mmCIF file of N, CA, C and O in Angstrom:
data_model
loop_
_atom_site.group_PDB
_atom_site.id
_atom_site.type_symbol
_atom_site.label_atom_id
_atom_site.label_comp_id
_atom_site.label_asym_id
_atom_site.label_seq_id
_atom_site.Cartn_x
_atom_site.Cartn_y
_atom_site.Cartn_z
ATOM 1 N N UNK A 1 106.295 123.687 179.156
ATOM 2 C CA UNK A 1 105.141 122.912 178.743
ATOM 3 C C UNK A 1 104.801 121.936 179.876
ATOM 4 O O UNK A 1 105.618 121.182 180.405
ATOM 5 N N UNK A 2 103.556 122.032 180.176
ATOM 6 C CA UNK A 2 103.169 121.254 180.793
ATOM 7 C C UNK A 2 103.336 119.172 180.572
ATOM 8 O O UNK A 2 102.966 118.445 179.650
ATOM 9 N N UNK A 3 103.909 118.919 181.631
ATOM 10 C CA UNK A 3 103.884 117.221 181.251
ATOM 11 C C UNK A 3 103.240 116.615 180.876
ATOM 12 O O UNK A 3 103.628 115.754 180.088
ATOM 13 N N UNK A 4 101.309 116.766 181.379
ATOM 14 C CA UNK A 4 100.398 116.469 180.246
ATOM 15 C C UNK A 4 100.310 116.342 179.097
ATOM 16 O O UNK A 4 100.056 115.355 178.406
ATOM 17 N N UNK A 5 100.584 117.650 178.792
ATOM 18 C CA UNK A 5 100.539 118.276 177.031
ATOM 19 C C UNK A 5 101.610 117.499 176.364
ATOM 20 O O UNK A 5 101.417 117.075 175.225
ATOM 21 N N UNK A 6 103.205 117.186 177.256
ATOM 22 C CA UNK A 6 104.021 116.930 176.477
ATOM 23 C C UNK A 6 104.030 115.454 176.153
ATOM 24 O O UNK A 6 104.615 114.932 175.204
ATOM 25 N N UNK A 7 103.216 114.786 177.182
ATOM 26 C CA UNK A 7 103.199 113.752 176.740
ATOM 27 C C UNK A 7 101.763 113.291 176.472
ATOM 28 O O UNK A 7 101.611 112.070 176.511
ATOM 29 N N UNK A 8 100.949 113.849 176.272
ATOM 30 C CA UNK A 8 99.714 113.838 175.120
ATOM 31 C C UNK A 8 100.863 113.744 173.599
ATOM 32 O O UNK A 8 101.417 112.736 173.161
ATOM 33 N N UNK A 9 100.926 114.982 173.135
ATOM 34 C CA UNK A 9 102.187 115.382 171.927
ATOM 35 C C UNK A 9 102.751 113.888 172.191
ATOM 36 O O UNK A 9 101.928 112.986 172.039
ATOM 37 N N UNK A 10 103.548 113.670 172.422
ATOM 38 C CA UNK A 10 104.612 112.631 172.546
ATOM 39 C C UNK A 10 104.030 111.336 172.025
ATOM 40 O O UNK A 10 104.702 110.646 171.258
ATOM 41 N N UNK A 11 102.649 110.918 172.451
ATOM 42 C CA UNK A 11 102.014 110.044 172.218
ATOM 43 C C UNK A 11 101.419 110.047 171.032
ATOM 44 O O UNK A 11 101.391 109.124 170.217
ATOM 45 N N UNK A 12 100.983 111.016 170.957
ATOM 46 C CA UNK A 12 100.085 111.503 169.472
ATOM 47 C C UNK A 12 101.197 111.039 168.157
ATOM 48 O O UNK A 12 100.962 110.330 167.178
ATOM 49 N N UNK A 13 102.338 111.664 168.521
ATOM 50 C CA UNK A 13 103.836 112.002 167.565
ATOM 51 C C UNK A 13 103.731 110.499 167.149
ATOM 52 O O UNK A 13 103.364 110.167 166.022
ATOM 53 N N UNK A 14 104.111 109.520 168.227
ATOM 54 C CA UNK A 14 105.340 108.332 167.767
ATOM 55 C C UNK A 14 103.585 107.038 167.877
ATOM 56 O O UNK A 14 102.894 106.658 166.932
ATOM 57 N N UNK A 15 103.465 106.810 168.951
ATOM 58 C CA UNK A 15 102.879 105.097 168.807
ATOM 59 C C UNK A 15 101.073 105.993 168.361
ATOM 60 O O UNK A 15 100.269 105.275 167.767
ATOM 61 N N UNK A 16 100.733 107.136 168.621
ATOM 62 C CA UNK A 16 99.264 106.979 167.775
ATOM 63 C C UNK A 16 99.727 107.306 165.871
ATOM 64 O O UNK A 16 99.262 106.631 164.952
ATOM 65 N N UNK A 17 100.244 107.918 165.775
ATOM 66 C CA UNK A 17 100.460 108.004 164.366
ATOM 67 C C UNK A 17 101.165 106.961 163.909
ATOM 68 O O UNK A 17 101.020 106.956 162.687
ATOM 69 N N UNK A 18 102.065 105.802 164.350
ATOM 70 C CA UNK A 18 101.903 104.730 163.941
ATOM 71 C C UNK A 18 100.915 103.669 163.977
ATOM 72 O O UNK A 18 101.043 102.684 163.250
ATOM 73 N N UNK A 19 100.067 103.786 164.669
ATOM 74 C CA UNK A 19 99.564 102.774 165.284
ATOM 75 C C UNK A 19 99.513 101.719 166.441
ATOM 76 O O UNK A 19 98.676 100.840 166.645
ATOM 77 N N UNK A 20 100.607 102.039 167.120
ATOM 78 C CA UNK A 20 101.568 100.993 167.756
ATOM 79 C C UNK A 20 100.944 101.264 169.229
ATOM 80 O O UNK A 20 100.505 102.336 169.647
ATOM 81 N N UNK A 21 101.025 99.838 170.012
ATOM 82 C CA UNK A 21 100.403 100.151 171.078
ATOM 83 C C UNK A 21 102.343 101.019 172.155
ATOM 84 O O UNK A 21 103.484 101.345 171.830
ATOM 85 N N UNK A 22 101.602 100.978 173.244
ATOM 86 C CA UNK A 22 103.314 101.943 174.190
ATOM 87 C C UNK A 22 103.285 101.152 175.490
ATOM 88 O O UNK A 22 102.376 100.739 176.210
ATOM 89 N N UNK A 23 104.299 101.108 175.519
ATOM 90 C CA UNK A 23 104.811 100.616 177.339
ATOM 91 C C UNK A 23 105.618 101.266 178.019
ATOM 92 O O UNK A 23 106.478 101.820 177.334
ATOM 93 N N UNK A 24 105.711 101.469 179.390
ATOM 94 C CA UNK A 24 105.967 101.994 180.197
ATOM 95 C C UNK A 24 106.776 101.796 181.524
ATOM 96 O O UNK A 24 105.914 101.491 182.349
ATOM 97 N N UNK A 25 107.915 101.814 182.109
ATOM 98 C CA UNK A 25 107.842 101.871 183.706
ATOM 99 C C UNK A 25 107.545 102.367 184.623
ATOM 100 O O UNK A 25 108.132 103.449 184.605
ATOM 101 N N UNK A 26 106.835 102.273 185.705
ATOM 102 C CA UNK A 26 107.062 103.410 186.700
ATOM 103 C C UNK A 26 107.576 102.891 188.332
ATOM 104 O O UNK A 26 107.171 101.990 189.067
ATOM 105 N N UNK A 27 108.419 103.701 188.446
ATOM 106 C CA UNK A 27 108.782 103.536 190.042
ATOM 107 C C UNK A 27 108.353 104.124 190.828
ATOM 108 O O UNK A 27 108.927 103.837 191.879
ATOM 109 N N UNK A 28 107.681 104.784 190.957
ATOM 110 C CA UNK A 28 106.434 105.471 191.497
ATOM 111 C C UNK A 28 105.353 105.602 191.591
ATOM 112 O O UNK A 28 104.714 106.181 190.713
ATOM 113 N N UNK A 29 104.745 105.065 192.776
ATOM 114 C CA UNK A 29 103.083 104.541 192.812
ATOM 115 C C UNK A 29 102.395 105.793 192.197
ATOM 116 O O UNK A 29 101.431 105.705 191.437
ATOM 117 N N UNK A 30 102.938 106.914 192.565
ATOM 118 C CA UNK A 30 101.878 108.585 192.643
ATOM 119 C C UNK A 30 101.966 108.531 191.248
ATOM 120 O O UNK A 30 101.186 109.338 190.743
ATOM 121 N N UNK A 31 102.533 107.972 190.530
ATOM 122 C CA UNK A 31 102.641 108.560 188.719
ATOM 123 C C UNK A 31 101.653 107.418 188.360
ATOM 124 O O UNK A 31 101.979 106.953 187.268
ATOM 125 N N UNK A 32 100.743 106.898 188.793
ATOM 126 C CA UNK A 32 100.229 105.319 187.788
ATOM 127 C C UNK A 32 99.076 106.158 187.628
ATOM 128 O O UNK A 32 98.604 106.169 186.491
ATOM 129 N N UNK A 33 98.321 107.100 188.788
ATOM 130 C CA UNK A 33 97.089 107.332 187.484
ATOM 131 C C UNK A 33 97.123 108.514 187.196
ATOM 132 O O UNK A 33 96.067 109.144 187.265
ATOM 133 N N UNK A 34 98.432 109.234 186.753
ATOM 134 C CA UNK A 34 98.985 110.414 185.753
ATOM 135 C C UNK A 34 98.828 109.921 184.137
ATOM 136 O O UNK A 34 98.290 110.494 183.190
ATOM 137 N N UNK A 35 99.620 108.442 184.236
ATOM 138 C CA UNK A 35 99.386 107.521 183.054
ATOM 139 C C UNK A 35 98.429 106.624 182.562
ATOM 140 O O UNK A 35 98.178 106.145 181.456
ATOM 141 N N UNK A 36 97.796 106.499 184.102
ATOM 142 C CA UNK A 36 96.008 106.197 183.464
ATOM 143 C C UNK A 36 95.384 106.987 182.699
ATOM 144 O O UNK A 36 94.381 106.577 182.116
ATOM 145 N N UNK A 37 95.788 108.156 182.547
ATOM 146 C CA UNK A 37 95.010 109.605 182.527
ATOM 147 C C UNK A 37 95.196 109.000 180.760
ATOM 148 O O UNK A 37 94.188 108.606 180.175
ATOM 149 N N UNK A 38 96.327 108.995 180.179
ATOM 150 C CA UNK A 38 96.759 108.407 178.752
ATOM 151 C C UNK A 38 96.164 107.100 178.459
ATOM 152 O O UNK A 38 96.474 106.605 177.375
ATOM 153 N N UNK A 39 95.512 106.565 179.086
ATOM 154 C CA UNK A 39 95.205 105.452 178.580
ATOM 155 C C UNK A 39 95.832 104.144 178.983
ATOM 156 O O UNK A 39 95.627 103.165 178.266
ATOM 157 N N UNK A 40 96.662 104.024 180.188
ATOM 158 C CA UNK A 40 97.561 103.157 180.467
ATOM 159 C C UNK A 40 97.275 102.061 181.582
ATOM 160 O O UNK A 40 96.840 102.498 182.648
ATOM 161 N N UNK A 41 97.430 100.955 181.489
ATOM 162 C CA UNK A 41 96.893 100.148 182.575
ATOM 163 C C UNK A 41 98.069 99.508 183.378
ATOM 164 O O UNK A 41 99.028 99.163 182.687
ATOM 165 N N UNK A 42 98.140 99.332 184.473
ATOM 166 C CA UNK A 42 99.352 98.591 185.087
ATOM 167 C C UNK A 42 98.683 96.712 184.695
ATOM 168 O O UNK A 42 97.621 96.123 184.896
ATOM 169 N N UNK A 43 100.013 96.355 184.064
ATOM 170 C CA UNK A 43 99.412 95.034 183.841
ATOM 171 C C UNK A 43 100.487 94.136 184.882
ATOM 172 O O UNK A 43 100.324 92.925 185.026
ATOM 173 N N UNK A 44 101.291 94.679 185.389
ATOM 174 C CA UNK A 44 102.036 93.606 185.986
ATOM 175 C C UNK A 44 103.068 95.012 187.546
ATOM 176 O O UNK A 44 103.339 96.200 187.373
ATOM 177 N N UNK A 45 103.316 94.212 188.728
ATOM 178 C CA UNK A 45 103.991 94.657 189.149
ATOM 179 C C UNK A 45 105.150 93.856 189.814
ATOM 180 O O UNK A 45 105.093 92.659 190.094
ATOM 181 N N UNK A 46 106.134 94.624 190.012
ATOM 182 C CA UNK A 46 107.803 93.807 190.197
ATOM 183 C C UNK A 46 108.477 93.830 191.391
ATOM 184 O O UNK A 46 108.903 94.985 191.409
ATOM 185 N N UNK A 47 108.788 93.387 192.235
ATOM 186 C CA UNK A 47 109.293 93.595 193.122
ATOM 187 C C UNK A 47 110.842 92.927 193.234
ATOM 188 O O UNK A 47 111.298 91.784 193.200
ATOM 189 N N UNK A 48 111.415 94.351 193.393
ATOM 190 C CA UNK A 48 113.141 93.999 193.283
ATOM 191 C C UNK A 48 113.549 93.162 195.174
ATOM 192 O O UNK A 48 112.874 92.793 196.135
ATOM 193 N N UNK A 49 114.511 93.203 194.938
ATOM 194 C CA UNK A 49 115.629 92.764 195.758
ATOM 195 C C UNK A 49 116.492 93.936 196.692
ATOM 196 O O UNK A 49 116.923 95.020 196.300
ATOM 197 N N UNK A 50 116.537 93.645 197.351
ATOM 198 C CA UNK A 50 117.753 94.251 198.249
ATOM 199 C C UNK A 50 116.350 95.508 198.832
ATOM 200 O O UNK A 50 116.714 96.681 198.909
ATOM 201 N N UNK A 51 115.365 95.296 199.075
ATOM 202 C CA UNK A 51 114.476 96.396 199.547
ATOM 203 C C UNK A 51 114.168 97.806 198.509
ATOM 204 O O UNK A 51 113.984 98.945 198.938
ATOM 205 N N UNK A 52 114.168 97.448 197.234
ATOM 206 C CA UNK A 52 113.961 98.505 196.269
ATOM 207 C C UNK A 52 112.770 98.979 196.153
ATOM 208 O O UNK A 52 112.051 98.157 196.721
ATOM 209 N N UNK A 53 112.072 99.898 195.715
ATOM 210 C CA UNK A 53 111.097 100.301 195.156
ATOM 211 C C UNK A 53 110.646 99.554 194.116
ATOM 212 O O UNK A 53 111.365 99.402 193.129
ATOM 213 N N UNK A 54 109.226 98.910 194.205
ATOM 214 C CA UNK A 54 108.456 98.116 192.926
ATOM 215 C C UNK A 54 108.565 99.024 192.156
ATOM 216 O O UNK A 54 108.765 100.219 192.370
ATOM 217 N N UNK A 55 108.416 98.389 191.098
ATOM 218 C CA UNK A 55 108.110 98.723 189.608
ATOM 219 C C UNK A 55 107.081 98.098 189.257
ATOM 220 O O UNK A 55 106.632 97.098 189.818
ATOM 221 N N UNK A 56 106.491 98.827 187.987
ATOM 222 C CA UNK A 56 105.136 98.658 187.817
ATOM 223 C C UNK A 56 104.973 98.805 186.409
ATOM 224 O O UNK A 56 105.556 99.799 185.975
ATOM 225 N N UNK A 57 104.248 98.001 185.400
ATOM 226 C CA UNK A 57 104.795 97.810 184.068
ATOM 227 C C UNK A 57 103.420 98.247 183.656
ATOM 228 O O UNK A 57 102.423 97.939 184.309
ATOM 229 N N UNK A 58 103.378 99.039 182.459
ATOM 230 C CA UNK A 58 101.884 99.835 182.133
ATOM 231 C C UNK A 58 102.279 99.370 180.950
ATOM 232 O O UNK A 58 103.352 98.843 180.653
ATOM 233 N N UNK A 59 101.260 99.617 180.233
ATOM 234 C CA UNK A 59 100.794 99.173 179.081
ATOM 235 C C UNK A 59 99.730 99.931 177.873
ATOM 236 O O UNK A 59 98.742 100.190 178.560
ATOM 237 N N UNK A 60 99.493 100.303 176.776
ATOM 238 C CA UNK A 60 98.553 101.246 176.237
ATOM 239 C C UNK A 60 98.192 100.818 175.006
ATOM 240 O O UNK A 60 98.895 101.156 174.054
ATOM 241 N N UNK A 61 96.974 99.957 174.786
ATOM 242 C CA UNK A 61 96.964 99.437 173.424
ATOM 243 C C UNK A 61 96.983 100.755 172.490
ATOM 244 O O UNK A 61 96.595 101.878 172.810
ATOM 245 N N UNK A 62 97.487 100.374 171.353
ATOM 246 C CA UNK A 62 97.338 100.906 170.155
ATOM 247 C C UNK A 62 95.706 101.741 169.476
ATOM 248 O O UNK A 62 94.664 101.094 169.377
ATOM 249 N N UNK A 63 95.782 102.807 169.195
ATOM 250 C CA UNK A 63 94.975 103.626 169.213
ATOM 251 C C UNK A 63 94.723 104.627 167.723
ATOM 252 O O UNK A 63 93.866 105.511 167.711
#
């Protein structure tokens, strides 16, 4: 299954059939507008220590 689909499904399953908005990490710049694609906004980004890869905190209101 495609990752789209599975996480369309995935989304649909748990926070749209509750109602609930979803959050996210990503450590990877190339994945932020895979998860835009869902509805997801980067609301904050992180920058570690010791020369790590940012992180990037998404967000998806409730739907």
């Amino acid at each position: 299954m495609r990752a789209d689909r599975f996480g369309r499904l995935l989304l649909a399953a748990v926070a749209d059939a509750e109602g609930r908005p979803a959050y996210l990490e990503s450590s990877k710049a190339d994945n932020i507008p895979f998860y835009e694609h869902f509805g997801f906004a980067v609301r904050r980004e992180l920058s570690l220590p010791l020369d790590a890869r940012p992180v990037w905190l998404m967000w998806r209101d409730a739907r």
